[in-house]
Amino acid sequence: MEEGNSAGSGGSDSSTSGSGGAQQRELERMAEVLVTGEQLRLRLHEEKVIKDRRHHLKTYPNCFVAKELIDWLIEHKEASDRETAIKLMQKLADRGIIHHVCDEHKEFKDVKLFYRFRKDDGTFPLDNEVKAFMRGQRLYEKLMSPETTLLQPREEEGVKYERTFMASEFLDWLVQEGEATTRKEAEQLCHRLMEHSIIQHVSNRHPFVDSNLLYQFRMNFRRRRRLMELLNEKSPSSQETHDSPFCLRKQSHDNRKSTSFMSVSPSKEVRIVSAVRKSSVSGCGGSGYFSGSPPPSGSPPVLCNPKSVLKRPVTSEELLTPGAPYARKTFTIVGDAVGWGFVVRGSKPCHIQAVDPSGPAAAAGMKVCQFVVSVNGLNVLHVDYRTVSNLILTGPRTIVMEVMEELEC
């Protein structure tokens, strides 16, 4: 679609352009709400907030109690107070994502009523927009798997773009993956994805054509959404970033543009690490601190390569030597809306460079100076931090990590 390309070229054209732009913003907004709702649903399942419940001798499967959910949202800092929590859940109800189990209450109430995600009872309305969104999300997840290298940084007309795909290569991939039976069918699918604002030309100048032109997904489906974003009426595309799940949480600070994060070593020494909260999964100088694109003018530079917390270099062979003074530990870490709350660094083996004291990793027992042995059952002693971060980024929200810790540390 090319709604916004010409403004003021005539009365009717301008009106059409405005209407098309509003429709596109509404589609983007719908997509953000769907992703946010789905992330919340999975999280509530993991924490057993959603479960089978009985009332008057009848069992209601996969539901939650409104009052208990509001308690949970406040406890997990997803809402500041009960009134805000009600507004957030009403947003999901208005979009048809949740509903009262008997459909007797349109409003979300702070009482002991049962509600359920429509995805859990098969009543979610699958209109054309939702079908296109779900198809786009599935394609995005497949493209983000470690086996697929289609999404790459590329240049077009002298400008570099992240996570792009070439139209002709994407069509080949769709047919190879069985997403389309013919190239023509694959091209029709791409036209639908563009019409529903799921993909776009990198500079938004061209419709989808079988060529060497570059395209991108308009949104990062894997970005961890804060539930409070539902109350932000700003266009979601203006907020979109490729957040790293390893970024440490921002401390309460003043209104200066700089942000600071805390990491705590086993000796309880506090270090302040300057960083930018919104970041991409990339490292500087071999570190596991992730920084995004260059900061805007006036912003402080990103500290890309802080000094390692390790007292001395350690090899994988040393860790595996019989009788070596290291103890193995296993952590199960459930990521929250911000991430997992730790930073990896190094290579063969990687180590934990920083841990957010208030994050999921710290709650599980992770500390700095620990060496990463495995992620979700895969041995990572002989790889670098990029491989470790990719395993976590492309895996489930709940990760199982085995580490080794020096006994004197």
PDB file of C-alpha atoms in Angstrom, residues 150-331:
ATOM      1  CA  LEU A 150      17.233 -15.238   5.197  1.00  0.00           C
ATOM      2  CA  LEU A 151      16.955 -12.179   7.464  1.00  0.00           C
ATOM      3  CA  GLN A 152      20.195 -10.240   7.153  1.00  0.00           C
ATOM      4  CA  PRO A 153      21.512  -6.648   7.335  1.00  0.00           C
ATOM      5  CA  ARG A 154      21.621  -5.359   3.746  1.00  0.00           C
ATOM      6  CA  GLU A 155      21.990  -2.102   1.836  1.00  0.00           C
ATOM      7  CA  GLU A 156      19.626  -0.529  -0.665  1.00  0.00           C
ATOM      8  CA  GLU A 157      20.436   2.778  -2.356  1.00  0.00           C
ATOM      9  CA  GLY A 158      23.313   3.388   0.041  1.00  0.00           C
ATOM     10  CA  VAL A 159      21.249   2.909   3.224  1.00  0.00           C
ATOM     11  CA  LYS A 160      21.780  -0.091   5.514  1.00  0.00           C
ATOM     12  CA  TYR A 161      18.720  -1.849   6.946  1.00  0.00           C
ATOM     13  CA  GLU A 162      18.541  -4.539   9.637  1.00  0.00           C
ATOM     14  CA  ARG A 163      16.719  -7.887   9.332  1.00  0.00           C
ATOM     15  CA  THR A 164      15.866  -7.584   5.658  1.00  0.00           C
ATOM     16  CA  PHE A 165      14.924 -10.222   3.108  1.00  0.00           C
ATOM     17  CA  MET A 166      15.216 -10.076  -0.670  1.00  0.00           C
ATOM     18  CA  ALA A 167      11.860 -10.525  -2.394  1.00  0.00           C
ATOM     19  CA  SER A 168      12.999 -13.213  -4.845  1.00  0.00           C
ATOM     20  CA  GLU A 169      14.775 -15.222  -2.110  1.00  0.00           C
ATOM     21  CA  PHE A 170      11.745 -14.949   0.171  1.00  0.00           C
ATOM     22  CA  LEU A 171       9.487 -16.381  -2.545  1.00  0.00           C
ATOM     23  CA  ASP A 172      11.898 -19.296  -3.049  1.00  0.00           C
ATOM     24  CA  TRP A 173      11.869 -19.921   0.705  1.00  0.00           C
ATOM     25  CA  LEU A 174       8.062 -19.871   0.962  1.00  0.00           C
ATOM     26  CA  VAL A 175       7.787 -22.570  -1.700  1.00  0.00           C
ATOM     27  CA  GLN A 176      10.624 -24.649  -0.213  1.00  0.00           C
ATOM     28  CA  GLU A 177       9.014 -24.499   3.255  1.00  0.00           C
ATOM     29  CA  GLY A 178       5.621 -25.568   1.927  1.00  0.00           C
ATOM     30  CA  GLU A 179       4.032 -22.212   2.814  1.00  0.00           C
ATOM     31  CA  ALA A 180       2.955 -21.932  -0.834  1.00  0.00           C
ATOM     32  CA  THR A 181       2.671 -24.520  -3.600  1.00  0.00           C
ATOM     33  CA  THR A 182       3.746 -22.215  -6.435  1.00  0.00           C
ATOM     34  CA  ARG A 183       5.738 -19.038  -6.816  1.00  0.00           C
ATOM     35  CA  LYS A 184       2.585 -17.195  -7.897  1.00  0.00           C
ATOM     36  CA  GLU A 185       0.788 -18.302  -4.735  1.00  0.00           C
ATOM     37  CA  ALA A 186       3.792 -17.179  -2.660  1.00  0.00           C
ATOM     38  CA  GLU A 187       3.671 -13.756  -4.290  1.00  0.00           C
ATOM     39  CA  GLN A 188      -0.063 -13.463  -3.558  1.00  0.00           C
ATOM     40  CA  LEU A 189       0.670 -14.283   0.079  1.00  0.00           C
ATOM     41  CA  CYS A 190       3.249 -11.477   0.213  1.00  0.00           C
ATOM     42  CA  HIS A 191       0.721  -9.031  -1.257  1.00  0.00           C
ATOM     43  CA  ARG A 192      -1.696  -9.961   1.550  1.00  0.00           C
ATOM     44  CA  LEU A 193       1.016  -9.508   4.176  1.00  0.00           C
ATOM     45  CA  MET A 194       1.711  -6.019   2.792  1.00  0.00           C
ATOM     46  CA  GLU A 195      -1.982  -5.123   2.667  1.00  0.00           C
ATOM     47  CA  HIS A 196      -2.276  -5.995   6.346  1.00  0.00           C
ATOM     48  CA  SER A 197       0.842  -3.988   7.281  1.00  0.00           C
ATOM     49  CA  ILE A 198       2.881  -7.033   8.299  1.00  0.00           C
ATOM     50  CA  ILE A 199       5.730  -6.530   5.832  1.00  0.00           C
ATOM     51  CA  GLN A 200       6.876  -3.470   3.906  1.00  0.00           C
ATOM     52  CA  HIS A 201       9.540  -2.311   1.484  1.00  0.00           C
ATOM     53  CA  VAL A 202      12.501  -1.044   3.530  1.00  0.00           C
ATOM     54  CA  SER A 203      11.926   2.579   2.457  1.00  0.00           C
ATOM     55  CA  ASN A 204       8.184   2.114   1.891  1.00  0.00           C
ATOM     56  CA  ARG A 205       8.502   3.102  -1.781  1.00  0.00           C
ATOM     57  CA  HIS A 206       7.472  -0.075  -3.591  1.00  0.00           C
ATOM     58  CA  PRO A 207       4.695  -2.657  -3.511  1.00  0.00           C
ATOM     59  CA  PHE A 208       5.820  -6.272  -3.278  1.00  0.00           C
ATOM     60  CA  VAL A 209       7.399  -7.437  -6.544  1.00  0.00           C
ATOM     61  CA  ASP A 210       9.466 -10.515  -7.403  1.00  0.00           C
ATOM     62  CA  SER A 211      12.829  -8.756  -7.571  1.00  0.00           C
ATOM     63  CA  ASN A 212      16.012  -7.954  -5.687  1.00  0.00           C
ATOM     64  CA  LEU A 213      14.237  -5.248  -3.676  1.00  0.00           C
ATOM     65  CA  LEU A 214      14.549  -5.472   0.100  1.00  0.00           C
ATOM     66  CA  TYR A 215      11.646  -5.876   2.524  1.00  0.00           C
ATOM     67  CA  GLN A 216      11.217  -6.126   6.284  1.00  0.00           C
ATOM     68  CA  PHE A 217       8.668  -7.230   8.835  1.00  0.00           C
ATOM     69  CA  ARG A 218       7.067  -4.104  10.261  1.00  0.00           C
ATOM     70  CA  MET A 219       7.211  -5.381  13.827  1.00  0.00           C
ATOM     71  CA  ASN A 220       9.419  -7.532  16.016  1.00  0.00           C
ATOM     72  CA  PHE A 221       7.022 -10.232  17.219  1.00  0.00           C
ATOM     73  CA  ARG A 222       9.542 -11.376  19.838  1.00  0.00           C
ATOM     74  CA  ARG A 223       9.978  -8.092  21.636  1.00  0.00           C
ATOM     75  CA  ARG A 224       8.782  -8.473  25.224  1.00  0.00           C
ATOM     76  CA  ARG A 225       5.854  -6.120  25.613  1.00  0.00           C
ATOM     77  CA  ARG A 226       4.978  -4.313  28.815  1.00  0.00           C
ATOM     78  CA  LEU A 227       1.270  -4.555  29.485  1.00  0.00           C
ATOM     79  CA  MET A 228       1.204  -0.798  30.146  1.00  0.00           C
ATOM     80  CA  GLU A 229       1.859  -0.261  26.430  1.00  0.00           C
ATOM     81  CA  LEU A 230      -1.809  -1.058  25.860  1.00  0.00           C
ATOM     82  CA  LEU A 231      -2.685   2.329  27.359  1.00  0.00           C
ATOM     83  CA  ASN A 232      -0.280   4.161  25.063  1.00  0.00           C
ATOM     84  CA  GLU A 233      -2.219   5.355  22.033  1.00  0.00           C
ATOM     85  CA  LYS A 234       0.975   6.280  20.210  1.00  0.00           C
ATOM     86  CA  SER A 235       1.640   4.397  16.986  1.00  0.00           C
ATOM     87  CA  PRO A 236       3.411   1.164  17.985  1.00  0.00           C
ATOM     88  CA  SER A 237       5.752   1.343  15.002  1.00  0.00           C
ATOM     89  CA  SER A 238       7.345   4.449  16.490  1.00  0.00           C
ATOM     90  CA  GLN A 239       8.241   2.452  19.613  1.00  0.00           C
ATOM     91  CA  GLU A 240       9.446  -0.701  17.869  1.00  0.00           C
ATOM     92  CA  THR A 241      12.937  -1.853  18.739  1.00  0.00           C
ATOM     93  CA  HIS A 242      14.760  -5.139  18.757  1.00  0.00           C
ATOM     94  CA  ASP A 243      15.156  -5.361  22.510  1.00  0.00           C
ATOM     95  CA  SER A 244      17.757  -7.702  23.883  1.00  0.00           C
ATOM     96  CA  PRO A 245      16.358  -9.973  26.595  1.00  0.00           C
ATOM     97  CA  PHE A 246      19.694  -9.684  28.395  1.00  0.00           C
ATOM     98  CA  CYS A 247      19.472  -5.936  29.046  1.00  0.00           C
ATOM     99  CA  LEU A 248      19.477  -5.041  32.694  1.00  0.00           C
ATOM    100  CA  ARG A 249      16.478  -3.177  34.048  1.00  0.00           C
ATOM    101  CA  LYS A 250      16.691   0.546  34.469  1.00  0.00           C
ATOM    102  CA  GLN A 251      16.920   1.849  38.015  1.00  0.00           C
ATOM    103  CA  SER A 252      14.707   4.681  39.196  1.00  0.00           C
ATOM    104  CA  HIS A 253      16.621   7.759  38.176  1.00  0.00           C
ATOM    105  CA  ASP A 254      16.156  11.419  37.474  1.00  0.00           C
ATOM    106  CA  ASN A 255      14.967  12.790  34.156  1.00  0.00           C
ATOM    107  CA  ARG A 256      18.346  13.029  32.534  1.00  0.00           C
ATOM    108  CA  LYS A 257      18.717  11.233  29.212  1.00  0.00           C
ATOM    109  CA  SER A 258      21.311   8.873  30.596  1.00  0.00           C
ATOM    110  CA  THR A 259      20.210   5.579  32.081  1.00  0.00           C
ATOM    111  CA  SER A 260      22.052   3.370  34.517  1.00  0.00           C
ATOM    112  CA  PHE A 261      21.847  -0.259  35.506  1.00  0.00           C
ATOM    113  CA  MET A 262      23.211  -2.157  38.473  1.00  0.00           C
ATOM    114  CA  SER A 263      25.096  -5.418  38.505  1.00  0.00           C
ATOM    115  CA  VAL A 264      26.103  -7.044  41.764  1.00  0.00           C
ATOM    116  CA  SER A 265      29.163  -9.232  42.130  1.00  0.00           C
ATOM    117  CA  PRO A 266      29.307 -12.058  44.721  1.00  0.00           C
ATOM    118  CA  SER A 267      31.284  -9.742  47.009  1.00  0.00           C
ATOM    119  CA  LYS A 268      28.244  -7.399  47.032  1.00  0.00           C
ATOM    120  CA  GLU A 269      30.289  -4.714  45.337  1.00  0.00           C
ATOM    121  CA  VAL A 270      27.947  -2.501  43.331  1.00  0.00           C
ATOM    122  CA  ARG A 271      28.874  -1.446  39.820  1.00  0.00           C
ATOM    123  CA  ILE A 272      26.989   1.092  37.744  1.00  0.00           C
ATOM    124  CA  VAL A 273      26.972   0.296  34.039  1.00  0.00           C
ATOM    125  CA  SER A 274      25.972   3.001  31.580  1.00  0.00           C
ATOM    126  CA  ALA A 275      23.791   1.564  28.839  1.00  0.00           C
ATOM    127  CA  VAL A 276      20.857   2.185  26.550  1.00  0.00           C
ATOM    128  CA  ARG A 277      17.696   0.270  27.486  1.00  0.00           C
ATOM    129  CA  LYS A 278      16.380  -0.251  24.001  1.00  0.00           C
ATOM    130  CA  SER A 279      18.971  -2.306  22.205  1.00  0.00           C
ATOM    131  CA  SER A 280      19.557  -4.852  19.539  1.00  0.00           C
ATOM    132  CA  VAL A 281      21.225  -8.207  19.902  1.00  0.00           C
ATOM    133  CA  SER A 282      24.718  -7.179  18.944  1.00  0.00           C
ATOM    134  CA  GLY A 283      27.924  -6.849  20.863  1.00  0.00           C
ATOM    135  CA  CYS A 284      30.878  -4.526  20.786  1.00  0.00           C
ATOM    136  CA  GLY A 285      34.462  -5.598  21.042  1.00  0.00           C
ATOM    137  CA  GLY A 286      33.637  -9.198  21.901  1.00  0.00           C
ATOM    138  CA  SER A 287      31.487  -8.360  24.881  1.00  0.00           C
ATOM    139  CA  GLY A 288      28.031  -9.531  25.763  1.00  0.00           C
ATOM    140  CA  TYR A 289      26.739  -6.031  26.423  1.00  0.00           C
ATOM    141  CA  PHE A 290      24.257  -5.318  23.705  1.00  0.00           C
ATOM    142  CA  SER A 291      23.986  -1.925  22.123  1.00  0.00           C
ATOM    143  CA  GLY A 292      21.662  -0.716  19.434  1.00  0.00           C
ATOM    144  CA  SER A 293      22.209   1.788  16.668  1.00  0.00           C
ATOM    145  CA  PRO A 294      24.242   4.944  17.453  1.00  0.00           C
ATOM    146  CA  PRO A 295      22.532   6.976  20.162  1.00  0.00           C
ATOM    147  CA  PRO A 296      20.797  10.208  19.201  1.00  0.00           C
ATOM    148  CA  SER A 297      22.782  13.404  19.436  1.00  0.00           C
ATOM    149  CA  GLY A 298      23.008  14.590  22.992  1.00  0.00           C
ATOM    150  CA  SER A 299      22.741  11.094  24.438  1.00  0.00           C
ATOM    151  CA  PRO A 300      25.690   9.642  26.310  1.00  0.00           C
ATOM    152  CA  PRO A 301      27.748   7.038  24.470  1.00  0.00           C
ATOM    153  CA  VAL A 302      27.010   3.386  25.144  1.00  0.00           C
ATOM    154  CA  LEU A 303      29.585   1.581  27.237  1.00  0.00           C
ATOM    155  CA  CYS A 304      30.198  -1.367  24.917  1.00  0.00           C
ATOM    156  CA  ASN A 305      33.164  -3.112  26.465  1.00  0.00           C
ATOM    157  CA  PRO A 306      33.314  -2.746  30.249  1.00  0.00           C
ATOM    158  CA  LYS A 307      36.071  -4.556  32.102  1.00  0.00           C
ATOM    159  CA  SER A 308      35.444  -8.257  32.581  1.00  0.00           C
ATOM    160  CA  VAL A 309      34.362  -9.331  36.053  1.00  0.00           C
ATOM    161  CA  LEU A 310      36.613 -12.409  35.814  1.00  0.00           C
ATOM    162  CA  LYS A 311      39.785 -12.308  37.888  1.00  0.00           C
ATOM    163  CA  ARG A 312      41.641 -14.296  35.220  1.00  0.00           C
ATOM    164  CA  PRO A 313      40.926 -16.094  31.920  1.00  0.00           C
ATOM    165  CA  VAL A 314      39.491 -19.607  32.283  1.00  0.00           C
ATOM    166  CA  THR A 315      39.347 -22.273  29.553  1.00  0.00           C
ATOM    167  CA  SER A 316      36.701 -24.925  28.973  1.00  0.00           C
ATOM    168  CA  GLU A 317      39.356 -27.592  29.495  1.00  0.00           C
ATOM    169  CA  GLU A 318      40.133 -26.184  32.950  1.00  0.00           C
ATOM    170  CA  LEU A 319      36.459 -26.329  33.923  1.00  0.00           C
ATOM    171  CA  LEU A 320      36.202 -29.971  32.820  1.00  0.00           C
ATOM    172  CA  THR A 321      39.423 -31.143  34.520  1.00  0.00           C
ATOM    173  CA  PRO A 322      38.615 -33.835  37.128  1.00  0.00           C
ATOM    174  CA  GLY A 323      38.878 -32.409  40.625  1.00  0.00           C
ATOM    175  CA  ALA A 324      38.798 -28.787  39.414  1.00  0.00           C
ATOM    176  CA  PRO A 325      37.412 -26.412  42.071  1.00  0.00           C
ATOM    177  CA  TYR A 326      34.119 -25.721  40.316  1.00  0.00           C
ATOM    178  CA  ALA A 327      30.579 -26.670  41.279  1.00  0.00           C
ATOM    179  CA  ARG A 328      27.740 -27.242  38.807  1.00  0.00           C
ATOM    180  CA  LYS A 329      24.391 -25.535  39.312  1.00  0.00           C
ATOM    181  CA  THR A 330      21.180 -25.600  37.271  1.00  0.00           C
ATOM    182  CA  PHE A 331      18.727 -22.707  37.082  1.00  0.00           C
TER     183      PHE A 331
END
